[in-house]
Structures are given as structure tokens and as C-alpha cells.
Coordinates of C-alpha atoms and ligand atoms in Angstrom, one line a residue:
M1 CA 46.3 -29.1 -75.2
A2 CA 43.1 -27.9 -76.9
Y3 CA 41.9 -24.1 -76.4
T4 CA 39.0 -23.2 -74.3
A5 CA 36.0 -20.9 -75.8
K6 CA 36.0 -18.0 -73.7
D7 CA 32.4 -16.6 -72.4
Y8 CA 31.6 -13.5 -73.4
S9 CA 28.4 -13.3 -71.9
N10 CA 29.2 -10.3 -70.2
L11 CA 28.1 -8.2 -73.1
I12 CA 25.0 -9.2 -73.4
G13 CA 23.3 -6.3 -72.8
I14 CA 25.7 -2.9 -73.9
E15 CA 24.4 -0.4 -75.6
G16 CA 23.9 -0.5 -79.4
F17 CA 24.5 -4.4 -79.9
S18 CA 21.5 -6.7 -79.7
E19 CA 21.8 -10.1 -78.1
T20 CA 20.8 -11.7 -81.6
L21 CA 23.9 -10.6 -82.4
L22 CA 26.4 -10.6 -79.9
K23 CA 25.1 -14.5 -79.0
N24 CA 25.5 -15.6 -82.9
H25 CA 28.6 -13.9 -83.1
F26 CA 29.8 -15.9 -79.8
T27 CA 28.8 -19.2 -81.5
L28 CA 31.0 -17.9 -84.2
Y29 CA 34.2 -17.4 -82.0
Q30 CA 33.9 -20.8 -80.3
G31 CA 33.3 -22.3 -83.9
Y32 CA 36.8 -20.9 -84.3
V33 CA 37.9 -22.6 -81.3
T34 CA 37.0 -26.1 -82.0
N35 CA 38.3 -25.8 -85.7
I36 CA 41.5 -24.4 -84.5
N37 CA 41.3 -27.7 -82.2
K38 CA 40.4 -29.8 -84.7
L39 CA 43.5 -28.4 -87.5
M40 CA 45.9 -29.4 -84.3
D41 CA 45.0 -32.5 -83.9
S42 CA 45.0 -33.4 -87.7
L43 CA 48.1 -32.3 -88.0
A44 CA 49.8 -33.9 -84.8
S45 CA 48.3 -37.5 -85.9
M46 CA 49.3 -36.8 -89.3
L47 CA 53.2 -36.3 -88.0
K48 CA 52.9 -39.3 -86.8
E49 CA 51.3 -41.3 -89.4
G50 CA 54.1 -40.0 -91.9
K51 CA 52.0 -37.7 -93.9
V52 CA 54.0 -34.9 -93.7
G53 CA 54.8 -33.3 -97.0
T54 CA 51.2 -34.6 -98.5
P55 CA 49.2 -31.8 -99.9
E56 CA 46.5 -32.8 -96.9
Y57 CA 49.1 -31.7 -94.4
S58 CA 50.5 -28.6 -96.9
E59 CA 47.1 -27.4 -96.6
L60 CA 46.4 -27.5 -93.3
K61 CA 49.4 -25.6 -92.5
R62 CA 47.8 -22.8 -94.8
R63 CA 45.2 -23.3 -92.5
M64 CA 46.3 -22.7 -89.5
G65 CA 46.6 -19.3 -89.6
F66 CA 43.0 -18.5 -90.3
E67 CA 41.5 -20.7 -87.5
F68 CA 43.5 -20.0 -85.3
N69 CA 43.7 -15.7 -85.5
G70 CA 39.9 -16.1 -86.4
M71 CA 39.8 -17.5 -82.9
R72 CA 42.5 -15.2 -81.4
L73 CA 41.1 -11.8 -82.7
H74 CA 37.7 -12.6 -81.7
E75 CA 39.5 -12.6 -78.0
Y76 CA 40.9 -9.6 -78.3
Y77 CA 37.9 -7.9 -79.6
F78 CA 35.2 -9.4 -77.3
D79 CA 37.5 -8.5 -74.4
N80 CA 37.9 -5.0 -75.9
L81 CA 34.4 -4.4 -75.9
G82 CA 31.7 -3.4 -73.1
G83 CA 33.2 -0.3 -71.7
K84 CA 31.7 2.5 -69.7
V85 CA 34.3 5.2 -69.4
V86 CA 35.3 7.2 -72.5
L87 CA 38.8 7.6 -73.1
D88 CA 41.4 9.8 -71.2
K89 CA 42.7 12.0 -72.6
S90 CA 45.7 12.8 -71.1
G91 CA 46.3 9.5 -70.3
K92 CA 49.5 7.3 -71.8
L93 CA 47.6 5.7 -75.2
A94 CA 46.0 8.7 -75.6
R95 CA 49.2 10.5 -75.6
K96 CA 51.2 8.0 -78.1
L97 CA 48.2 8.2 -80.8
A98 CA 48.5 12.1 -80.9
E99 CA 52.1 11.4 -80.7
D100 CA 52.2 9.2 -84.4
F101 CA 49.8 10.2 -85.7
G102 CA 49.6 13.6 -85.3
S103 CA 46.0 14.3 -83.1
Y104 CA 44.5 11.9 -81.2
E105 CA 41.8 12.7 -83.9
D106 CA 43.6 11.8 -86.8
W107 CA 43.9 8.7 -85.1
E108 CA 40.3 8.1 -85.0
R109 CA 39.8 9.1 -88.3
D110 CA 42.1 7.2 -89.5
F111 CA 41.1 3.4 -87.7
K112 CA 37.2 4.7 -88.6
G113 CA 39.0 4.5 -92.4
T114 CA 40.6 1.4 -92.0
G115 CA 37.7 -0.4 -90.7
A116 CA 35.0 1.4 -93.7
M117 CA 37.2 0.0 -96.1
R118 CA 35.4 -2.5 -98.5
G119 CA 35.9 -5.7 -97.9
I120 CA 35.5 -8.2 -95.0
G121 CA 38.4 -8.5 -92.3
W122 CA 39.7 -6.3 -89.7
A123 CA 41.0 -3.2 -88.2
I124 CA 43.6 -3.2 -85.7
L125 CA 45.8 -0.5 -84.1
Y126 CA 48.8 -2.5 -83.4
Q127 CA 51.8 -1.8 -82.0
D128 CA 55.7 -2.6 -83.2
N129 CA 57.1 -4.3 -80.7
T130 CA 60.3 -2.7 -81.7
T131 CA 60.0 0.9 -81.7
G132 CA 56.9 1.2 -80.3
K133 CA 55.2 3.0 -83.1
V134 CA 51.6 2.5 -83.7
I135 CA 50.3 1.3 -86.5
N136 CA 46.5 1.0 -88.3
L137 CA 45.9 -1.4 -90.6
W138 CA 43.9 -4.2 -92.5
I139 CA 43.3 -7.7 -92.4
N140 CA 42.0 -9.3 -94.9
E141 CA 39.9 -12.7 -93.2
H142 CA 41.6 -13.0 -90.8
E143 CA 45.5 -13.6 -91.8
T144 CA 46.4 -11.6 -94.5
G145 CA 48.0 -8.5 -93.6
H146 CA 49.4 -9.3 -89.9
L147 CA 52.9 -7.3 -89.0
A148 CA 55.3 -9.4 -87.9
G149 CA 56.0 -8.7 -84.4
C150 CA 53.1 -5.9 -83.4
I151 CA 50.8 -6.4 -80.4
P152 CA 47.3 -5.7 -81.3
I153 CA 46.2 -2.9 -78.6
L154 CA 42.7 -2.4 -80.2
V155 CA 40.8 -4.9 -82.4
M156 CA 37.3 -4.3 -84.5
D157 CA 35.7 -6.6 -86.3
V158 CA 33.9 -5.7 -90.2
F159 CA 33.2 -8.7 -91.0
E160 CA 29.4 -8.4 -91.8
H161 CA 27.7 -10.7 -89.3
A162 CA 29.8 -8.4 -86.5
F163 CA 27.0 -5.6 -87.6
I164 CA 24.9 -6.7 -90.5
T165 CA 21.8 -8.3 -87.5
D166 CA 21.2 -4.8 -86.2
Y167 CA 23.1 -2.5 -88.9
G168 CA 22.2 -4.1 -92.3
L169 CA 24.7 -2.6 -94.5
K170 CA 25.3 0.5 -92.3
R171 CA 29.3 -0.1 -91.4
A172 CA 29.5 3.3 -90.6
D173 CA 27.0 3.3 -87.5
Y174 CA 28.5 -0.1 -86.7
I175 CA 31.6 1.7 -86.2
E176 CA 30.6 4.4 -83.8
A177 CA 28.8 2.0 -81.9
F178 CA 31.7 0.4 -81.4
F179 CA 33.5 3.1 -80.3
K180 CA 30.8 3.9 -77.5
N181 CA 32.1 0.5 -76.6
I182 CA 35.5 0.0 -76.2
N183 CA 36.8 -0.7 -72.5
W184 CA 39.4 1.5 -73.3
N185 CA 40.9 0.7 -70.1
V186 CA 41.8 -3.4 -71.9
V187 CA 43.3 -0.9 -74.7
E188 CA 45.6 0.6 -72.8
S189 CA 46.8 -2.1 -71.0
R190 CA 48.0 -4.0 -73.6
L191 CA 50.3 -0.6 -74.9
K192 CA 54.1 -1.0 -73.8
Ligands
FE2_201 FE1 33.8 -12.1 -86.1

């Protein structure tokens, strides 16, 4: 079954994100959906053609994490944007962040600091399914650094394409705009 790109045009008009930036970002996302479908089709054909073990098969297998996560992380990201309300500091998520980081403010400082790191990738708040602990993590590109058995709770794109159109090199300003638009209801619903 092929993956289908989701429609995020509802996000157009959110404060701090221009229509040009968002539309380009949607196009990039759609490219990952196209590419993971192509890649999986190619691997299925190669399996039938007896090409398992060839360098071509191996390289496509290696590529799968990049294309798949390029698709899925954008879905987490766009899904956790478009919020209109601030986080309820007495709610389940805020209490969990305070519990594991000492305070909500410490969590926010750590998450923003993770997103401001040099390089291209993602800042992700994960929850460890085994212990329930929440962890902020840097992902290099789309696939390097994920933690097995952890669920993404809040996902922030910090590839330059996510902000350079509107903010130039001012990544910190983009991170502030991102925080103003977090859909905390969606984020909280991901927490176990
Ligand atoms: Fe992106």
C-alpha cells in the first residue's frame, strides 16, 4: 500500500510563517512521500528479481530511514503546529515535563537549546515507552539518533528550509515563532 501525502493547507495563515515558506515546505514533504513509495516499490521488485544482496539493494535499504523519516517527521511536525492556546501548566504534559526536567522552564530551555544546535535535523521530545520518561533529542538529518521504543511527543524541524525564507539565519527567532504555534492539544494527546 502506497503512502499518501496529507493536506496541511489549513496551516496557511498561522502567525510567523509565510505562505511561501509553508507551501515550499509542503512540497518538500510531498517529495519524501513520493520517494519512500518509489524506494519501497524498487525493493519489492528487486526481491522478486533475486537481487537481494546486491550493492543496489543494500544502498536502497540504507536509504529507507532517510526517506521514511523525512515523510513521517514532517507529519508529526505539521500535526503539532496550528495551535491557538498556550500549554495548560497544570495539565498532564506540563506536569510530566516538570517532573522529568525539574521545571517546565528547564524543559523549554533544553528543547530550544537542542533545536538551536549547529547542523540540520530535528529537535524531538520523546517519551520512552519502557519507563515513561521524557527526553529531548537531536536527530541528524532525518534518521540518525532515534531512540528505539520511544514515541515522538513534540517535533520541531530545524533544517534551514523550515525557516530561512522568513528568518534568514535567525534560527532562534524561528524557534520562538514555532513555540507560539504549537498545538499543545495534539502534543498532549501523544503522551502516555
Ligand atoms: Fe522540513
